[in-house]
Structures are given as C-alpha cells and as structure tokens.
XYZ file of C-alpha atoms in Angstrom:
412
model
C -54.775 28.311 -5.235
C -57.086 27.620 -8.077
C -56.260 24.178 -9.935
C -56.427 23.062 -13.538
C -59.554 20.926 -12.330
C -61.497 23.545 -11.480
C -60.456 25.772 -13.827
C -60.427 23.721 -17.015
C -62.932 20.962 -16.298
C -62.918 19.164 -20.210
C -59.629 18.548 -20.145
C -58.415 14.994 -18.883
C -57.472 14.571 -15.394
C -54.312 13.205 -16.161
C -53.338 16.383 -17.772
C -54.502 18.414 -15.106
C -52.734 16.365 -12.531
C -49.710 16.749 -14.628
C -49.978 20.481 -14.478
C -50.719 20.954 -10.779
C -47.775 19.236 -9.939
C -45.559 20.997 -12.105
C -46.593 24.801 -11.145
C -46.871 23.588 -7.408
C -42.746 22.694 -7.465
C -42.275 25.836 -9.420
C -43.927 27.745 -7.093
C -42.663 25.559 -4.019
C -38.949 26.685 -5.864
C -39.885 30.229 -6.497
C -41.728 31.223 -2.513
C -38.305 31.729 -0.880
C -37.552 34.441 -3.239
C -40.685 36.071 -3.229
C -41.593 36.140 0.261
C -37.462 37.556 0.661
C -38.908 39.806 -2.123
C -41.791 41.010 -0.044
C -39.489 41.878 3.379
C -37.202 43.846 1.284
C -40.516 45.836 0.247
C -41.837 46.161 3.186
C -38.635 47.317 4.968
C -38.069 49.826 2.435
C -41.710 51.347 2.867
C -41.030 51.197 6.077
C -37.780 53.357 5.886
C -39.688 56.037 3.678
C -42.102 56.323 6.339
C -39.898 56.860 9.161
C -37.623 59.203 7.073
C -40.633 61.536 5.704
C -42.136 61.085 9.869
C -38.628 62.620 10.597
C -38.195 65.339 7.724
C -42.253 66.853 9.125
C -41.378 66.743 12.849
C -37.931 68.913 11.767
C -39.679 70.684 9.228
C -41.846 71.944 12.062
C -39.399 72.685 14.388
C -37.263 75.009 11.859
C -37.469 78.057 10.654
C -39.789 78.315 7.120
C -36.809 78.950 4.881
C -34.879 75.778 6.140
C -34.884 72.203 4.714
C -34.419 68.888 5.792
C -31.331 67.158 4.340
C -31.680 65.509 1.372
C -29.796 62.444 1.757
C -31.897 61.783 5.432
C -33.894 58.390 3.323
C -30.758 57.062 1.812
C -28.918 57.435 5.866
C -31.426 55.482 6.924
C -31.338 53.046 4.341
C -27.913 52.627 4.982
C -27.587 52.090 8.458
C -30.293 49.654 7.613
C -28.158 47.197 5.430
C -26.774 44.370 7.114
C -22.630 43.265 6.370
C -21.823 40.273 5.270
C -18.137 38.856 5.470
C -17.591 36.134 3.985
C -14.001 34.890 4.293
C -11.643 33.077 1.737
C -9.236 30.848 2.952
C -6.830 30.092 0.681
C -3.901 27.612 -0.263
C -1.649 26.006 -2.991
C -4.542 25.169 -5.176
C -4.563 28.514 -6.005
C -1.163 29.621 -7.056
C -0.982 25.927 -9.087
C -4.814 26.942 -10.869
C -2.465 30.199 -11.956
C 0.327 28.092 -13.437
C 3.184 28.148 -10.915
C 4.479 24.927 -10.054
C 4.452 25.230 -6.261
C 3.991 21.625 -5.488
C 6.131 19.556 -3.072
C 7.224 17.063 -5.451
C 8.099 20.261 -8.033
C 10.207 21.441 -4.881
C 11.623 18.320 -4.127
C 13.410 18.053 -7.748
C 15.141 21.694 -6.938
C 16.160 20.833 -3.258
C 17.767 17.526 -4.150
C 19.466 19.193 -6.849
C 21.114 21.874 -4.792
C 21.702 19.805 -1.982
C 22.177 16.167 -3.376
C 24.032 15.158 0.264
C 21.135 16.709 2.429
C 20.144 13.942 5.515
C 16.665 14.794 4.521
C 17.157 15.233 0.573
C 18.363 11.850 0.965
C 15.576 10.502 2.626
C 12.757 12.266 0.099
C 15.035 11.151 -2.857
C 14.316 7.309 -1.859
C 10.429 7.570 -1.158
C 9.453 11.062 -2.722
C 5.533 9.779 -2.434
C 6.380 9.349 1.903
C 7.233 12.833 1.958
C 4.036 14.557 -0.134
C 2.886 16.368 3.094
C 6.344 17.254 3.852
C 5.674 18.927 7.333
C 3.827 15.725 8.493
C 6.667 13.998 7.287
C 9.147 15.939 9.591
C 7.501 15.638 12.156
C 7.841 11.987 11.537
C 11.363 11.581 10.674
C 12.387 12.974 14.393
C 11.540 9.619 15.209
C 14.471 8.529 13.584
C 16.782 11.298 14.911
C 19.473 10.195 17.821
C 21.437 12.774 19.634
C 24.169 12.212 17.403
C 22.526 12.985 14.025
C 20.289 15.872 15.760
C 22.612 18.831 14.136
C 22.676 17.413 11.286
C 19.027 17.309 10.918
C 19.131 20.788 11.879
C 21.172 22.152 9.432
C 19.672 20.084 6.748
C 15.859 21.600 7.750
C 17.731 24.732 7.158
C 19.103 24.191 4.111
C 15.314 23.345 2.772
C 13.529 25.905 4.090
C 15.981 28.210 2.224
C 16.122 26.381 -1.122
C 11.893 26.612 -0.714
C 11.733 30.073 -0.124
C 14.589 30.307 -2.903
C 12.438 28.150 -5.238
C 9.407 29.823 -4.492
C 11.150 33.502 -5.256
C 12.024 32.229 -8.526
C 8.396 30.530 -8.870
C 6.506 34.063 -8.229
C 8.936 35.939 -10.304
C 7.550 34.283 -13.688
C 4.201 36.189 -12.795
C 3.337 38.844 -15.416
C 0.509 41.077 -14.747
C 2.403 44.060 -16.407
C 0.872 42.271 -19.364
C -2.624 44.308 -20.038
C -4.403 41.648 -21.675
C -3.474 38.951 -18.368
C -4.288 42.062 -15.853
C -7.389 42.752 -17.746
C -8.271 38.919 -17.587
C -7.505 38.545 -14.154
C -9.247 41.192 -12.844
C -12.396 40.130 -14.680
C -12.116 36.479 -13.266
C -11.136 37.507 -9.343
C -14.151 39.197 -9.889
C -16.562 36.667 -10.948
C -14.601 33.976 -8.909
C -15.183 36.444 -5.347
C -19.016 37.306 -6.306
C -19.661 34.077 -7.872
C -18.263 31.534 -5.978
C -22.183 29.926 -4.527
C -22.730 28.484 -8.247
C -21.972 24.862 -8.103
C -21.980 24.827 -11.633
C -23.809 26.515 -14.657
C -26.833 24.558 -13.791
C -26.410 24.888 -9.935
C -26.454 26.994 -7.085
C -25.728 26.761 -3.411
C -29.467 28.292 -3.025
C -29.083 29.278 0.747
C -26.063 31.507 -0.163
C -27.318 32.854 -3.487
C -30.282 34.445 -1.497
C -27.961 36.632 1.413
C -25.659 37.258 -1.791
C -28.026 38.488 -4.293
C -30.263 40.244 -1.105
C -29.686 43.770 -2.350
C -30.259 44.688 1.651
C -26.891 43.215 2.293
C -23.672 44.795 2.039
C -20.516 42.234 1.522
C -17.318 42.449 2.792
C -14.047 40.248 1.954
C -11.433 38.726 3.847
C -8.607 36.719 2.851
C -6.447 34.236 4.616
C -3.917 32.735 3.339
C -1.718 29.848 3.953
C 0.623 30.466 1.130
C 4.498 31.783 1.424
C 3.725 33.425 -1.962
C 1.940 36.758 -2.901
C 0.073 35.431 -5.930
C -3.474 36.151 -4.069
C -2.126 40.080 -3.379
C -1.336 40.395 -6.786
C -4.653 38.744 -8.064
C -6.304 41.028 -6.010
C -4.536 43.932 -6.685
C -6.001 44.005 -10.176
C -9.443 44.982 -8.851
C -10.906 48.444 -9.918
C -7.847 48.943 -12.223
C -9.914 49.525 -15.121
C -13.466 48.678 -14.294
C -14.965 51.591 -12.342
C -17.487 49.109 -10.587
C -15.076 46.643 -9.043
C -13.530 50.046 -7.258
C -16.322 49.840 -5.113
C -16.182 45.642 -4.018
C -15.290 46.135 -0.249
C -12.292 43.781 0.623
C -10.779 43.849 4.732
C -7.365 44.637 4.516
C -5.113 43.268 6.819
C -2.060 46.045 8.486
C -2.227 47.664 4.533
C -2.334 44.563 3.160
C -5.226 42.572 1.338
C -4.619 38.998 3.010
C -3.255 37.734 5.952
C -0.420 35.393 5.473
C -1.040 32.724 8.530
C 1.702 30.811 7.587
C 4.384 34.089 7.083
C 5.951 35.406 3.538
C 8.706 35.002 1.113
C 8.306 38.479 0.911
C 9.459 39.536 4.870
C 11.018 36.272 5.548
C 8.422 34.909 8.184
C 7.998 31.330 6.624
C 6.766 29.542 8.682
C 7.016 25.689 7.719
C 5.811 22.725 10.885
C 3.483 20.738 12.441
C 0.138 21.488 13.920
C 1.230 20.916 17.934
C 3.666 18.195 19.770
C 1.492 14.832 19.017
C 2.761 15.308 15.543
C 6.461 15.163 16.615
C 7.730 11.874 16.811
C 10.354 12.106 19.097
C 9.885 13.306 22.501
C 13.446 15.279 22.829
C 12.041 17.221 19.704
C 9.227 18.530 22.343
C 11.283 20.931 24.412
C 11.038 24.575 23.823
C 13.886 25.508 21.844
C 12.702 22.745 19.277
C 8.963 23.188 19.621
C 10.079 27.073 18.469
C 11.203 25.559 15.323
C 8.881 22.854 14.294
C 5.149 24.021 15.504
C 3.904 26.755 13.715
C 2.027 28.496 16.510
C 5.121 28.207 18.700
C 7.059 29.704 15.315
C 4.697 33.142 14.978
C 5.228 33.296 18.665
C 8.675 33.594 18.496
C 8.324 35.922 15.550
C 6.210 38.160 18.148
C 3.263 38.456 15.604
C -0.100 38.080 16.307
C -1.378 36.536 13.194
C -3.073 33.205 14.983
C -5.069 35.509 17.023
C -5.928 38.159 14.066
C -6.853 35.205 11.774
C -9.155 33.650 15.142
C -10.998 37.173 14.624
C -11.340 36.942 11.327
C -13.093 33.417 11.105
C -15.247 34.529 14.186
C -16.638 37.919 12.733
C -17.101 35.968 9.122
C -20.843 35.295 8.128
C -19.419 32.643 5.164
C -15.978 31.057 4.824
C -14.736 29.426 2.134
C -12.122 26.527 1.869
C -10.255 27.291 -1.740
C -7.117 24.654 -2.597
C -6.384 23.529 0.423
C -5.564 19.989 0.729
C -7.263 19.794 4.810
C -4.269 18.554 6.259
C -3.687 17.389 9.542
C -1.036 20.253 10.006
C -3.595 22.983 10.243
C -6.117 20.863 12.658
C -6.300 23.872 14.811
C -8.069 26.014 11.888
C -10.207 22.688 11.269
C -11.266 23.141 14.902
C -11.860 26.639 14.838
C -13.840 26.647 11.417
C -15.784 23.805 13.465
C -16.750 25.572 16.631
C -17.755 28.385 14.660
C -20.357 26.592 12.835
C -21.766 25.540 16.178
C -22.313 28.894 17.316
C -24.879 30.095 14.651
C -26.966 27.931 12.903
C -27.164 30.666 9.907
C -23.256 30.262 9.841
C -21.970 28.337 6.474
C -18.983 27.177 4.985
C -18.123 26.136 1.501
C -15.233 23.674 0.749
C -13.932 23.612 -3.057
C -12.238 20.424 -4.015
C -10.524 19.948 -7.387
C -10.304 16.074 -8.305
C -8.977 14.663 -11.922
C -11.778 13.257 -14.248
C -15.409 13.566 -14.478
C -18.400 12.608 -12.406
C -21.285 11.206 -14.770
C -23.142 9.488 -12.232
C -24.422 11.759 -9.307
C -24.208 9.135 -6.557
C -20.303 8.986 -7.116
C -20.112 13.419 -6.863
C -22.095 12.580 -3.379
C -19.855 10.654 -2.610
C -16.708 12.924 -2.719
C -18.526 15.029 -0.965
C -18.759 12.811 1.630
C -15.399 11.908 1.547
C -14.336 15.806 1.544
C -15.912 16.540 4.341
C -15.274 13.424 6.431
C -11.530 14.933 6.026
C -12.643 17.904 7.619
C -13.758 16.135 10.003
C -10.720 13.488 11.084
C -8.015 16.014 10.331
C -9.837 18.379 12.425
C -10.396 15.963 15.343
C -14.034 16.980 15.669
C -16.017 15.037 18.044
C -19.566 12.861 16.808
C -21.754 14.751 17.951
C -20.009 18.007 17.038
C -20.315 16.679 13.299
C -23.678 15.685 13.666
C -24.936 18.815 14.760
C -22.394 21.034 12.076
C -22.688 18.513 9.044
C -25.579 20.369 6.701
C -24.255 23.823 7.218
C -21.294 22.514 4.822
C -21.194 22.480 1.825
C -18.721 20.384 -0.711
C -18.133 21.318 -4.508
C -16.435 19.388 -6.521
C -14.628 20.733 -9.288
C -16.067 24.443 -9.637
C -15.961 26.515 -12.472
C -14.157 29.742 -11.019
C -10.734 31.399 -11.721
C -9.238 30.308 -15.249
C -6.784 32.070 -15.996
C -2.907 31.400 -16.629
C -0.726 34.461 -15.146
C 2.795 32.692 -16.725
C-alpha cells in the first residue's frame, strides 16, 4: 500500500498523484484475477494434501510391497473441476455468415417462381416487405381466410413449405467442406468462434465470462440448439478434431448421435416445422381448433410428430451455466424460448446470457453502440412478453454485442 508520496518525496505531488491513481485502477483491474489466482492455489494445495493424507493411511494399511495408485492426486483433482455448459442457440444468421442465401426474401423469388398462381405467392408478390417474418405473417393472413377460400389456403401453405424445404436442399447442397483448405479453415474458426465467443472485440472482453472460461478449474461443455431446417451447424461442427489433435478433446453434448438439436425439425428427416408461437398469433378464430392448431403452432406441430424436442431443448437451457443468442432475429414466433431463457436467468444470479447482433455500418460514437444494445435487448424483452419487474431484476446478467468478430469464413 505504499504511495509515490511516501516513497519518492522530491518529486512533485502532481506527479505522484498521477501515479497513484494510475497503479490503483490497474490494480483495482488486475485483483479479480489474482485473488481467482490465489483459490485455484489454495484448492490445489489443498488436493495434494488430502491425496498424500490418503496414499499414508493406505500405505499403512497394506502390505510393504504394495503401492498406492498413481493417478489417486489427478482423481481427485478431477472430481474437483466444476462443468460448465454453456449453450449456443443458433439461427439463420449463421448459415447466411457462411454464404447460403437462406433469407425469406431469397425464398420468396424461388416460391413465386414455381408457383406464380399460389393464394399466398400472390399475396407476398404484392408486399414482399409485409411478409419478412413469414410465419407471423400467416398467422396474420387467416384473418383474411373465409370458409370458402380455407382449402385453398391449405394447399397453397403446402405448396411453400415444400418449395422451402426444396430451396433449402438445393441451398445446403452448394456446401463444400470436401475442400481441405475450407475444412481446414472452418475447423480453425468453429474453434476460435466456440472458445472465443466472450471477446467483444480485439480490445474487449465480457470480463465476468472470460474469468469461468479461462478458470483452468473448470471443465466446459457445449450444447447446440438450433432453429434452422438446415445442417450447416452439423457440418461446421463436424470439422472439429479432424486434423488438430487438441480440438479432439473440446467436449460438445450430443443430442440422440447428433451434435445439435434441431427445435424447429430438418430438411434432412422431413420434420420442418414452420408456425406461430401459440393461438394469439392466429388471426382467425376457426384457425384455433385442433386439427389447424396441429398445423400452424409449432409446439402443437412436434406434438403431432410425437418428438420430444420442446422438452429436451427445456433441459438443455435449464442445465446450461451460459447461453448464447447467435443470428437469431428474436422474433415473436419463438416467445416461448424468450420466456424460458428469461426465467432461467431469475433462478441464479451467476446465470448469463450473451446476445450477438449483426447490424450494417459502423458505430464511432459509443453512446449510439449503447444504444443498440438497449434496443437488442428491449426485443428480448417485448417479444418475450417478460413482465417489469422480471426485466428489472434479469437486465445486467445480459449481455448485447454488436457486431462480433467470430466465424469468417465462406463454405460456397
């Protein structure tokens, strides 16, 4: 605690003030990490002790010729490390950050296309910019649906759903990770966007997360939803411990043999599952029965596919330690995971999530970043529904980045 002052009593106390200040923030900046530092220590000493008390009391209890197993310290150690699992949840960001054009209005060209006389090509062909959340939209456009026109709204929601899943085929099928140099650069960026993902930016860090990540007392683990039809992530992830020994090791949950859980179903085992988030979002009220409900909520939809991925994904989030938000656009369509994200939160304060947000342009002033990040996760908050004080009490265990620098890489 000695000061410049005391220590250097010529020099002008101007100076000296100057320099007080400036190692008191670094050291203010540098405590966390030191006293973490000093647990870590402490709990390994600890361990030592306990393992050599163990080894003499066995030692005496054997024969002369035996000897206690050598791996009894690093058991111990072991069983001592706490798991982290920090959970990605995933959307169309990421399959567009990869080159595929999976938007709507990229979908919207190929459906109107195919099926020029569609009811609801029609309708997205004269206000394309109505229909950018399109299952929003449907939900809608019931509203406008008589008794008369109901089959044919039916058989044109067919006839979309099938050029998507169509479109999307074709989409996925320009991936090329047969290509060494794109594997190799792939699996080198999944890995630096999955262990990297608390930096902000080059300059910043998300310093609450950096400290359980880097905490070489913790042992991560990685889950992956996904609200994709596609199986870009799989294949992403699949590159892993190809050809770096290291990344062999990086401990990722896999879901019934596979490495994400696909909430909203697959091109791949035809379980899309396209709708809105429950019956408020239907505008008409004869659209609310069962048979329809079965067909335009997506909860009611995996039910009738007799899967239980709402309730394996509601495990997930509640066992995670982290979650993080990557392209998603927090629509109102997936309120319930909103609500579930949010609830979570409130049951441990130690609990965090991280929302990535990609916007066009630059932020020079840092007033105007704060304020996306406002605006990001006030969406959170009214898509989710969540209540004041719920917000209030949830609000600084979020955190918003803008922009981040993870995953470049082009896989077409």
């Amino acid at each position: 605690q000695e000061t410049f002052h005391g220590r250097y009593p010529n020099i002008h106390p101007d100076a000296c003030d100057a320099g007080d200040a400036y190692y008191g923030h670094v050291r203010k900046a540098l405590e966390p990490e030191f006293i973490d530092a000093l647990k870590r220590m402490y709990q390994k000493i600890k361990l030592n002790t306990e393992s050599n008390e163990q080894t003499h009391v066995s030692e005496e209890k054997t024969a002369p010729t035996e000897t206690p197993p050598k791996n009894a310290s690093e058991d111990s150690v072991q069983k001592s490390k706490k798991i982290m699992k920090v959970t990605f949840l995933i959307g169309n960001g990421f399959d567009l950050s990869v080159g595929l054009n999976t938007s709507y209005k990229a979908f919207f060209t190929h459906y109107i296309n195919n099926y020029p006389d569609d009811l609801l090509a029609e309708q997205i062909n004269r206000d394309m910019d109505n229909w950018s959340d399109l299952e929003l939209a449907l939900g809608r456009f019931t509203g406008k649906i008589s008794p008369i026109t109901k089959d044919k709204f039916w058989d044109s929601e067919y006839n979309l759903e099938n050029a998507l899943a169509e479109y999307l085929q074709k989409e996925t099928e320009r991936i090329h990770l047969e290509n060494t140099e794109i594997s190799e650069k792939t699996e080198n960026e999944m890995y630096r966007f999955l262990t990297g993902f608390y930096k902000k930016n080059q300059d910043e860090d998300i310093g609450s997360l950096k400290r359980i990540l880097e905490d070489a007392s913790n042992v991560i683990e990685y889950s992956f939803i996904t609200f994709n039809y596609t199986d870009t992530l799989e294949q992403c992830l699949n590159t892993l411990g190809k050809r770096v020994p290291s990344f062999a090791s990086l401990p990722i949950a896999s879901y019934k043999n596979q490495k994400a859980l696909h909430i909203h179903g697959s091109i791949r085992d035809n379980t899309m599952v396209l709708g809105v988030n429950d019956e408020n979002q239907i505008a008409n009220a004869d659209f609310r029965e069962p048979d329809s409900k079965e067909r335009l909520i997506k909860s009611d939809i995996n039910e009738s596919y007799g899967n239980t991925r709402k309730q394996d994904a509601q495990a997930v989030i509640e066992n995670s330690s982290i979650i993080c938000i990557f392209g998603m656009s927090l629509g109102e369509t997936d309120q319930i995971w909103w609500q579930s994200i949010a609830n979570w939160l409130r049951q441990d304060l130690s609990r965090e999530l991280v929302i990535f947000s990609k916007k066009d342009g630059e932020f020079l002033v840092k007033k105007h970043t704060l304020q996306q990040e406002r605006n990001i996760r006030n969406k959170f908050f009214d898509n989710g529904n969540i209540p004041v004080d719920v917000r209030r009490q949830i609000e600084k265990q979020i955190h918003v980045v803008i922009n981040a620098d993870l995953f470049h890489i082009r896989l077409v």
